Coordinates of C-alpha atoms and ligand atoms in Angstrom, one line a residue:
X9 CA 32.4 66.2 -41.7
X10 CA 28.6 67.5 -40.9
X11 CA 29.0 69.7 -45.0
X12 CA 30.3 66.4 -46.5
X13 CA 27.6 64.1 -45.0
X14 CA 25.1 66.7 -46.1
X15 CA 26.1 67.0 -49.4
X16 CA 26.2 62.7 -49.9
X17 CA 23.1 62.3 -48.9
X18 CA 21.3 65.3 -50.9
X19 CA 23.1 63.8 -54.0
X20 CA 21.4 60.2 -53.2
X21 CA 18.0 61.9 -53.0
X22 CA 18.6 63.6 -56.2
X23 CA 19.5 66.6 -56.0
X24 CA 22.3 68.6 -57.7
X25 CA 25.1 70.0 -54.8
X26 CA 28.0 72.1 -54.9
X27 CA 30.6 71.7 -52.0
X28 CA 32.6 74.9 -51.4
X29 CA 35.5 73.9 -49.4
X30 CA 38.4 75.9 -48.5
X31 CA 41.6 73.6 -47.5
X32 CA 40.8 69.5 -48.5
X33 CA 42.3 67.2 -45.7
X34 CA 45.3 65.4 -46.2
X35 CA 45.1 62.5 -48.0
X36 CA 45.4 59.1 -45.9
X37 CA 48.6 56.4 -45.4
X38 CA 48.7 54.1 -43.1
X39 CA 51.9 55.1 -41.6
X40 CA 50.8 58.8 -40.8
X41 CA 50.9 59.2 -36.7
X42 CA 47.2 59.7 -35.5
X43 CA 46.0 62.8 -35.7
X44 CA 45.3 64.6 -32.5
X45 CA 41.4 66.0 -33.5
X46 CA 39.5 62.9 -33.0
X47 CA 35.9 62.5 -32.5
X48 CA 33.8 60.2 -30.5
X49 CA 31.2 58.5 -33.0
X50 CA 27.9 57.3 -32.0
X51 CA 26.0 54.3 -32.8
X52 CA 23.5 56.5 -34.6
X53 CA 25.9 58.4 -36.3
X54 CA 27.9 55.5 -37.9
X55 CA 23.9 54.8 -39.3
X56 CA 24.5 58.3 -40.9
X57 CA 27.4 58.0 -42.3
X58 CA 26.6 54.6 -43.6
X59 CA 23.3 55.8 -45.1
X60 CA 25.7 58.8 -47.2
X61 CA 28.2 56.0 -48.3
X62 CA 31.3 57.1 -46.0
X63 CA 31.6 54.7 -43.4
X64 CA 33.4 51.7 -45.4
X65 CA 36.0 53.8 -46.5
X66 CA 36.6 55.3 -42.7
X67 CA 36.8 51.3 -41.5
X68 CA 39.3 51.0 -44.5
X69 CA 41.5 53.6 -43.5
X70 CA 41.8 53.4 -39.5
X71 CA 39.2 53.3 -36.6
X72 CA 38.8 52.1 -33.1
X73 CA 35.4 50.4 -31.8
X74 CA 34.5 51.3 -28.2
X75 CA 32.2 49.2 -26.2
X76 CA 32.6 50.4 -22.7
X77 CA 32.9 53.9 -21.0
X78 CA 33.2 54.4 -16.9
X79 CA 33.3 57.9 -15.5
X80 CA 33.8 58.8 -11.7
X81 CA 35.5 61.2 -9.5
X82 CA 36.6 59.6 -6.3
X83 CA 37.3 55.5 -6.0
X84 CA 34.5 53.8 -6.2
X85 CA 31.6 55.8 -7.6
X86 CA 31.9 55.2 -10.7
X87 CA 29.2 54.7 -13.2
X88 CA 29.5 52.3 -15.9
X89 CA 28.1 51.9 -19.3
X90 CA 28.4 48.7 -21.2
X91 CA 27.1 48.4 -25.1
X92 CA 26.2 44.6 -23.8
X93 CA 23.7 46.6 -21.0
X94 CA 21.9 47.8 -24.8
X95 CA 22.2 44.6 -26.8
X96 CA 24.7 46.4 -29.1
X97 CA 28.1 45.2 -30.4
X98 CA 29.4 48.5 -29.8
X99 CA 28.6 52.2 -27.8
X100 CA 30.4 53.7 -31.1
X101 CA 34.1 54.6 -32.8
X102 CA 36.9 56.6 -32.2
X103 CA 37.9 58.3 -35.5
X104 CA 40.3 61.1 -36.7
X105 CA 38.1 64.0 -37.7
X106 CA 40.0 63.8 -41.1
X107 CA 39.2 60.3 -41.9
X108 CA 35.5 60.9 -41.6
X109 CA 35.8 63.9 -44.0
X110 CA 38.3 61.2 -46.4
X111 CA 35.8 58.8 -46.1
X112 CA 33.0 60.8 -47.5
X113 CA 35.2 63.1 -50.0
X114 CA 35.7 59.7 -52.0
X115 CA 31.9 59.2 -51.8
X116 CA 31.3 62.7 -52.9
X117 CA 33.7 61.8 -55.8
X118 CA 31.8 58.9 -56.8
X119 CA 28.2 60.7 -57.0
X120 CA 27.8 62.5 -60.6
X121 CA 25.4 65.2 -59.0
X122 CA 28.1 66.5 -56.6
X123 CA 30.5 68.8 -57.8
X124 CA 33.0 70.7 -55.4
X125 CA 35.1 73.7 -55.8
X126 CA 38.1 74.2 -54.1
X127 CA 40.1 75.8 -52.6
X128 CA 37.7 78.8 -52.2
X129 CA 36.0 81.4 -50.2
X130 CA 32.7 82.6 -50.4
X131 CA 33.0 86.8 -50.2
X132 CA 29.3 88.1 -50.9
X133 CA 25.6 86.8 -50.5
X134 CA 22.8 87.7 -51.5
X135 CA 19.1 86.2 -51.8
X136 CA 15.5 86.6 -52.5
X137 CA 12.6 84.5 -52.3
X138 CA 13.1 82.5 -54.2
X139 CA 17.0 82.0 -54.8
X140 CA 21.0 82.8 -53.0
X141 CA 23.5 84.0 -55.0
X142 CA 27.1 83.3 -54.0
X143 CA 29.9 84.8 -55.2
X144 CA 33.6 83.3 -54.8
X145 CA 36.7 84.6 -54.5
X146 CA 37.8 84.4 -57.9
X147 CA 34.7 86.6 -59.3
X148 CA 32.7 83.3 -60.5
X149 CA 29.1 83.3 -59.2
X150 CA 26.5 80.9 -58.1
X151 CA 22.7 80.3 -57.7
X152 CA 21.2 78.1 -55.7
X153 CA 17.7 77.2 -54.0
X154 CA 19.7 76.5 -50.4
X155 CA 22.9 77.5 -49.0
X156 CA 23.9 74.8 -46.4
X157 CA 26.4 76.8 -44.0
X158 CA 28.7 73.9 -42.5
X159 CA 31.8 75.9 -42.2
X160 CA 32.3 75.4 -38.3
X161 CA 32.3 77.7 -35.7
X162 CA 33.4 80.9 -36.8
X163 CA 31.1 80.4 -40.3
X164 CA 31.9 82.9 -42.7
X165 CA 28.6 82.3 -44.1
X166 CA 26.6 82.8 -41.0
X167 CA 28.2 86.3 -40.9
X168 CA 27.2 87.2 -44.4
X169 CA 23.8 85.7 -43.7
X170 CA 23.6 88.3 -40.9
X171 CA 22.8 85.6 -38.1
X172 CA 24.2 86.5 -34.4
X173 CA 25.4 84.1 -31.9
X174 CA 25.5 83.6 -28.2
X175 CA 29.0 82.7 -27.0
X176 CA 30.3 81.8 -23.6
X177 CA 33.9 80.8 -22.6
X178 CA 34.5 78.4 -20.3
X179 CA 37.2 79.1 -17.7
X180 CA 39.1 75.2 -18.8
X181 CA 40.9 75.1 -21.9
X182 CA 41.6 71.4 -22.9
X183 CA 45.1 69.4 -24.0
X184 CA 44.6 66.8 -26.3
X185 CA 47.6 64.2 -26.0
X186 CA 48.4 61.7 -28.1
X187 CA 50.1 58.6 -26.8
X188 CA 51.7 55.1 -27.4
X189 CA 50.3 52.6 -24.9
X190 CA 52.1 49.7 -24.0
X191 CA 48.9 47.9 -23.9
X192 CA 47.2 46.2 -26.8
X193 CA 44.3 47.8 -28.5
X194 CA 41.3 48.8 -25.6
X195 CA 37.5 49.1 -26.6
X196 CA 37.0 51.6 -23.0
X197 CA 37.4 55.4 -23.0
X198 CA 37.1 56.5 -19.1
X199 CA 37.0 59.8 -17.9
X200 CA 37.6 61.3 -14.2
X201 CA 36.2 64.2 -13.1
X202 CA 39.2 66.3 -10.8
X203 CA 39.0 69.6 -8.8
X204 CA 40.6 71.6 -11.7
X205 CA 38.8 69.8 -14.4
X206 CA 38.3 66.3 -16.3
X207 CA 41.3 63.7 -17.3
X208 CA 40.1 61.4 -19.8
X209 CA 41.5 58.4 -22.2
X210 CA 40.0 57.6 -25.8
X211 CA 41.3 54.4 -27.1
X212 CA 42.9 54.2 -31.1
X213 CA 43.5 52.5 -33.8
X214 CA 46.5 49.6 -32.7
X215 CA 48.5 50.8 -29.3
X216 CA 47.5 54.1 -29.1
X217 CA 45.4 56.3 -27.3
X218 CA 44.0 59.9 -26.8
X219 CA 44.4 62.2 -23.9
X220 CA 42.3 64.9 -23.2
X221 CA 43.2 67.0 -19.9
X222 CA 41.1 70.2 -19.3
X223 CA 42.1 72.2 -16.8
X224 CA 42.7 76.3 -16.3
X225 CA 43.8 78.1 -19.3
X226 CA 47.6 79.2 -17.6
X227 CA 48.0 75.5 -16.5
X228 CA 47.5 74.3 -19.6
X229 CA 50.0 76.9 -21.1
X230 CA 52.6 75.6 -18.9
X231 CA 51.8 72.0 -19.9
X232 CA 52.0 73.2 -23.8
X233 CA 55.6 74.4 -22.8
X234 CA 56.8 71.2 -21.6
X235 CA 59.0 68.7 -23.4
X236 CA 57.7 65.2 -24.3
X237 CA 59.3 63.5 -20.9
X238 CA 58.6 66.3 -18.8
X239 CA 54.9 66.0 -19.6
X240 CA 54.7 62.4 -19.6
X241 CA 55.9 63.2 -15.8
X242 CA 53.3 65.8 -15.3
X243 CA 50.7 62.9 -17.1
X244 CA 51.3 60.5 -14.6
X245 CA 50.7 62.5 -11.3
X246 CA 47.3 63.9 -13.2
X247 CA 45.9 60.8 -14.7
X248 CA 44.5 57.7 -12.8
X249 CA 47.5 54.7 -12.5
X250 CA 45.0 52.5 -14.4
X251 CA 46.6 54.9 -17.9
X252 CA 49.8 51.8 -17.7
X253 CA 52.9 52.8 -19.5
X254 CA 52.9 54.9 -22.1
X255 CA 54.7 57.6 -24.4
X256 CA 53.7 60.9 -26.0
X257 CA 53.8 61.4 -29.5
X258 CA 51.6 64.6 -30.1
X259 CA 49.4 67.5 -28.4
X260 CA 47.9 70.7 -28.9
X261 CA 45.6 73.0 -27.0
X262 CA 42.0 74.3 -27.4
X263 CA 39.9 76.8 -25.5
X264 CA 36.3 76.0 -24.9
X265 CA 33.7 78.1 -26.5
X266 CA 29.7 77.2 -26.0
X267 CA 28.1 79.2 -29.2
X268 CA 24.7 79.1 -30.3
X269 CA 23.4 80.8 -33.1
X270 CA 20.2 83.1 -33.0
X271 CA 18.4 81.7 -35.6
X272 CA 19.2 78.3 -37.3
X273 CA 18.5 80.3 -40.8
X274 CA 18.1 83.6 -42.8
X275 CA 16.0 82.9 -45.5
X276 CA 17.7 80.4 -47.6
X277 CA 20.7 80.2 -45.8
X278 CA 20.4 77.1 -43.2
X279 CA 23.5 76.4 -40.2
X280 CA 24.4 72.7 -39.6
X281 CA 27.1 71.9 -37.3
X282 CA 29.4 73.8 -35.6
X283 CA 28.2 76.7 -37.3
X284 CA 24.8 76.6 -35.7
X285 CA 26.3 75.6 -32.5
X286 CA 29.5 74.4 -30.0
X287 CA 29.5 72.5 -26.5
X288 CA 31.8 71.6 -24.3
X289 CA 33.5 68.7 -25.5
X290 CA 33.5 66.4 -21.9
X291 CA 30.7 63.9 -23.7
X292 CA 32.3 63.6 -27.4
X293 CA 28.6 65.0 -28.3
X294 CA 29.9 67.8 -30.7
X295 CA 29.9 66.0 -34.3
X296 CA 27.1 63.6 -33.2
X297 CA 24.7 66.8 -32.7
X298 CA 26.0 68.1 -36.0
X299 CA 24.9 64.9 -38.1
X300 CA 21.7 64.8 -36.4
X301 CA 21.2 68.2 -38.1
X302 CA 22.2 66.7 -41.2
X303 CA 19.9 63.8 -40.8
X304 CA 16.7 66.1 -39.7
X305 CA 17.5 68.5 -43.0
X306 CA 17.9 65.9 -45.6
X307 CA 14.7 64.2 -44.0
X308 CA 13.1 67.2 -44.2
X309 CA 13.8 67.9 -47.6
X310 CA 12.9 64.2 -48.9
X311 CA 9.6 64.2 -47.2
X312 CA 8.7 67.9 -48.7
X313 CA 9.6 65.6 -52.3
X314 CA 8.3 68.5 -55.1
X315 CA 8.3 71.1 -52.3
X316 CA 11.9 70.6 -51.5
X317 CA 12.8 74.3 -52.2
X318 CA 9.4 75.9 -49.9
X319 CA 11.1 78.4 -47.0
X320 CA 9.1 77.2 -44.2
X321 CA 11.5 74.1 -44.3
X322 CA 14.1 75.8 -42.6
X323 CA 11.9 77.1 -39.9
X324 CA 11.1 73.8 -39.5
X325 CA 14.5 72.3 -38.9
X326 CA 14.9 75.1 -36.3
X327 CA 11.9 74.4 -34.3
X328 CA 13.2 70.6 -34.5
X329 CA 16.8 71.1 -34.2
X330 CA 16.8 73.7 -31.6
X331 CA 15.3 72.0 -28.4
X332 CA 17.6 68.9 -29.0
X333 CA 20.8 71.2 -28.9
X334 CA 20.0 73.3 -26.5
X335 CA 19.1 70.1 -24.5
X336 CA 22.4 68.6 -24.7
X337 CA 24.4 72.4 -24.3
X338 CA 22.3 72.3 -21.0
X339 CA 23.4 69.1 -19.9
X340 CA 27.0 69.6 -20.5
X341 CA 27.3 73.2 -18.8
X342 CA 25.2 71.0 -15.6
X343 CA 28.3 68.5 -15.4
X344 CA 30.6 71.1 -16.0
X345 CA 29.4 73.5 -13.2
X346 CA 28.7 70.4 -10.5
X347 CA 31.9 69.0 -11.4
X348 CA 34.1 72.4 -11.0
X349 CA 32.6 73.8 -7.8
X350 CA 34.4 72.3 -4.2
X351 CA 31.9 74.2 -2.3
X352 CA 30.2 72.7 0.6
X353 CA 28.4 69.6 0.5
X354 CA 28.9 69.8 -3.5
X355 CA 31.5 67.0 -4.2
X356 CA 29.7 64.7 -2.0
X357 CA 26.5 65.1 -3.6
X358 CA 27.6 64.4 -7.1
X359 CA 29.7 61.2 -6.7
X360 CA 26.7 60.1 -4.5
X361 CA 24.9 60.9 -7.9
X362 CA 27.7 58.8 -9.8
X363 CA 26.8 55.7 -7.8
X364 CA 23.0 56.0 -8.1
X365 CA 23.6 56.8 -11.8
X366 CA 25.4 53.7 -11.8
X367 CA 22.7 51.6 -10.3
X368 CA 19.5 53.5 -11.7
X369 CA 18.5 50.6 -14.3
X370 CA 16.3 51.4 -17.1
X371 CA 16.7 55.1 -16.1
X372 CA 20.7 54.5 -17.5
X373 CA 19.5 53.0 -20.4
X374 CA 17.7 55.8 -21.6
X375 CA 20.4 58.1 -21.1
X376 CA 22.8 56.3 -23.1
X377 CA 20.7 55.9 -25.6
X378 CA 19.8 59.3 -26.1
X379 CA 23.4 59.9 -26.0
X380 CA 23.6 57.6 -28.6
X381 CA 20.5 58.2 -30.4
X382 CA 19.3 54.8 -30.8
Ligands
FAD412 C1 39.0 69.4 -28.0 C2 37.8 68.9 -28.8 C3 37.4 67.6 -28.7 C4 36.2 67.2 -29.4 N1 35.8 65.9 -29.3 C5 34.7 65.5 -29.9 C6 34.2 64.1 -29.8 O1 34.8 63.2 -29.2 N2 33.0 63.8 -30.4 C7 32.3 64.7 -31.1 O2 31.2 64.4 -31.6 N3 32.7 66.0 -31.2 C8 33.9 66.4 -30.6 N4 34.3 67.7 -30.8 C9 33.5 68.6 -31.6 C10 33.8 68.4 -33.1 O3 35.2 68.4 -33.4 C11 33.1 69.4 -33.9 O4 31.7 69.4 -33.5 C12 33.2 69.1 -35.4 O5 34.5 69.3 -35.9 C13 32.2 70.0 -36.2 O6 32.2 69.6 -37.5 P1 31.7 70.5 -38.7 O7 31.8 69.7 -40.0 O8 30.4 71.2 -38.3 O9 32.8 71.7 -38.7 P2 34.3 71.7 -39.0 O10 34.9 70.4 -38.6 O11 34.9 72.9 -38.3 O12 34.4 71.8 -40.6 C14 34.2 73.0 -41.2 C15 34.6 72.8 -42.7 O13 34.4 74.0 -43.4 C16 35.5 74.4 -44.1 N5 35.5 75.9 -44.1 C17 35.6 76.8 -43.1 N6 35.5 78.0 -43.5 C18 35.3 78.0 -44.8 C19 35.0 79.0 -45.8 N7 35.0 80.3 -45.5 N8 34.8 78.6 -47.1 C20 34.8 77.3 -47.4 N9 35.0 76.3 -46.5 C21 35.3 76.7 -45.2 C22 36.7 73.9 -43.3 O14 37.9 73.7 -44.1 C23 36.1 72.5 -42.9 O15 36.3 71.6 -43.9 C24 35.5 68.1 -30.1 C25 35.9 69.4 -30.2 C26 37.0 69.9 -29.5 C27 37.4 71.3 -29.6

């Protein structure tokens, strides 16, 4: 998503790209069942991804508007956020991961000064001042001014680059579940915060829906191991009652890693994305973070105009990009550590917090918009 976005965008400010890309998605039909890595897509990404000519396609394909979003812990502290509260017709979309790369693939097809090669691998860098050098798997080599790492969070080319990260593992793993609802469509996602970890719904395209249930990593073995009915028993003690009737038609399991890398770039290598940095996942912020990279480095770039190619851009997009990451990183380690601990006066405190957050005004405006970035 974040290397596709990137590489629209350069191509629309006129500059020549080559995508690398090891495995292209699936192509789309509308009778596929929904994918199970979905992402959460903010107001200002949708700008994004309108800007690099993706997000028309993604509407064509399949996509779910959301306009409200509650979170609590116990009844009745709940905070609520409503895109009418921000004079917006929607707080965002709920999209397959792989619709969003589609989307822009056929965008990247469409723009003469992209080309891509795949499937490959990149297996040796090198670089001086003024240029990288790649070479590929099959022997072929290439130069280039920049080398845009966007190859997720275990980048290949962040190793070769020689860049470290911090990583930490958080004691939740997370299921993702996807279901058939026996409601119509819904425009909320909800999420409540329990003892062993968040339960959370994100509505679909039609009558389905996403699960997401983090909890410890041996729990959420045992949950893997279940058939369909026996988990849809096991859903229905976990989740709220307010989930209705439902089915499930898909799930898999993730472990929770919070990585950020030492430096945001090695000369003329730059990391956008996941391979400059993970979160945990309980505010959908992931993908948002990483096309706020995308849109700081091609900004960068067009505002340098002649100077497009000068070094001390990418030591520039760190000392931007860095603070707002980290920022976010922060604030989701701060929920996740309030939110796991039962210790003294602890729970009371935070859903005390819920309600004020619910009632604190302007002061919950802000925050959602900076979710949002808008
Ligand atoms: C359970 C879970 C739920 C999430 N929910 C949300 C959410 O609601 N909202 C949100 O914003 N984020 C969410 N995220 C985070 C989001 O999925 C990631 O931030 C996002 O996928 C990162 O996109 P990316 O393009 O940087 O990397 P990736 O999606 O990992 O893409 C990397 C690309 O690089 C390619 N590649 C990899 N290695 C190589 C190589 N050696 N050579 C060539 N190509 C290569 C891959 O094929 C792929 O196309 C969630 C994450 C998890 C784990």
């Amino acid at each position: 998503m974040v290397g596709a976005a990137t590489a629209c965008l350069l191509a629309r400010q006129g500059l020549d790209v080559v995508v690398l890309e090891s495995a292209l998605p699936e192509p789309f039909s509308p009778e596929q069942p929904m994918d199970l890595r979905v992402s959460a897509i903010s107001a200002a990404s949708i700008k994004l991804l309108q800007k690099a000519g993706g997000w028309e396609a993604v509407l064509a394909m399949r996509s779910c508007p959301y306009r409200r979003l509650e979170t609590w812990e116990w009844d009745g502290f709940t905070t609520r956020f409503d895109a009418a509260q921000l004079g917006l017709p929607e707080l965002g979309h709920i999209v397959e991961n792989r619709l969003i790369q589609l989307g822009l693939l056929a965008q990247m097809e469409s723009l003469p000064s992209v080309r891509t090669i795949t499937p490959t691998n990149v297996v040796a860098l090198e670089q001086d001042q003024h240029y990288a050098r790649l070479t590929l798997d099959d022997g072929s080599r290439l130069q280039a001014r920049w080398v845009l790492a966007c190859d997720g969070a275990e980048s290949k080319t962040r190793q070769l680059a020689g860049i470290g990260v911090s990583r930490f593992e958080y004691r939740q793993h997370c299921m993702l579940i996807n279901i058939d609802s026996d409601d119509e469509q819904q425009d909320i996602t909800w999420q409540q915060f329990t003892p062993s970890g968040p339960r959370a719904f994100l509505p679909l395209a039609g009558r389905h829906g996403s699960l997401v249930w983090y909890d410890n990593p041996a729990r959420i073995r045992e949950l893997m191991a279940l058939d369909h009915s026996s988990l849809e028993q096991a859903i229905l003690r976990a989740f709220p009652a307010r989930l209705g009737g439902f089915r499930v038609t898909g799930r898999g399991s993730f472990a929770l890693v919070r990585r950020h890398a030492n430096h945001y770039h090695a000369g003329r290598v730059v990391l956008l994305g996941d391979a400059a940095h993970t979160i945990n996942p309980l505010a959908g912020q992931g993908v948002n973070l990483g096309f706020r990279d995308v849109a700081c480095w091609s900004e960068l770039l067009h505002g340098a105009g002649e100077r497009w190619h000068e070094l001390t851009l990418a030591s520039r997009y760190e000392r931007k990009r860095r603070p707002d990451n980290l920022l976010m990183q922060s604030g989701m380690d701060l929920f996740y550590a309030a939110f796991s601990n039962r210790l003294g006066p602890l729970p009371v405190l935070r859903n005390l917090g819920l309600t004020l957050a619910d009632k604190a005004g302007p002061l919950k405006s802000l925050a959602l918009r900076y979710a949002l970035g808008v």
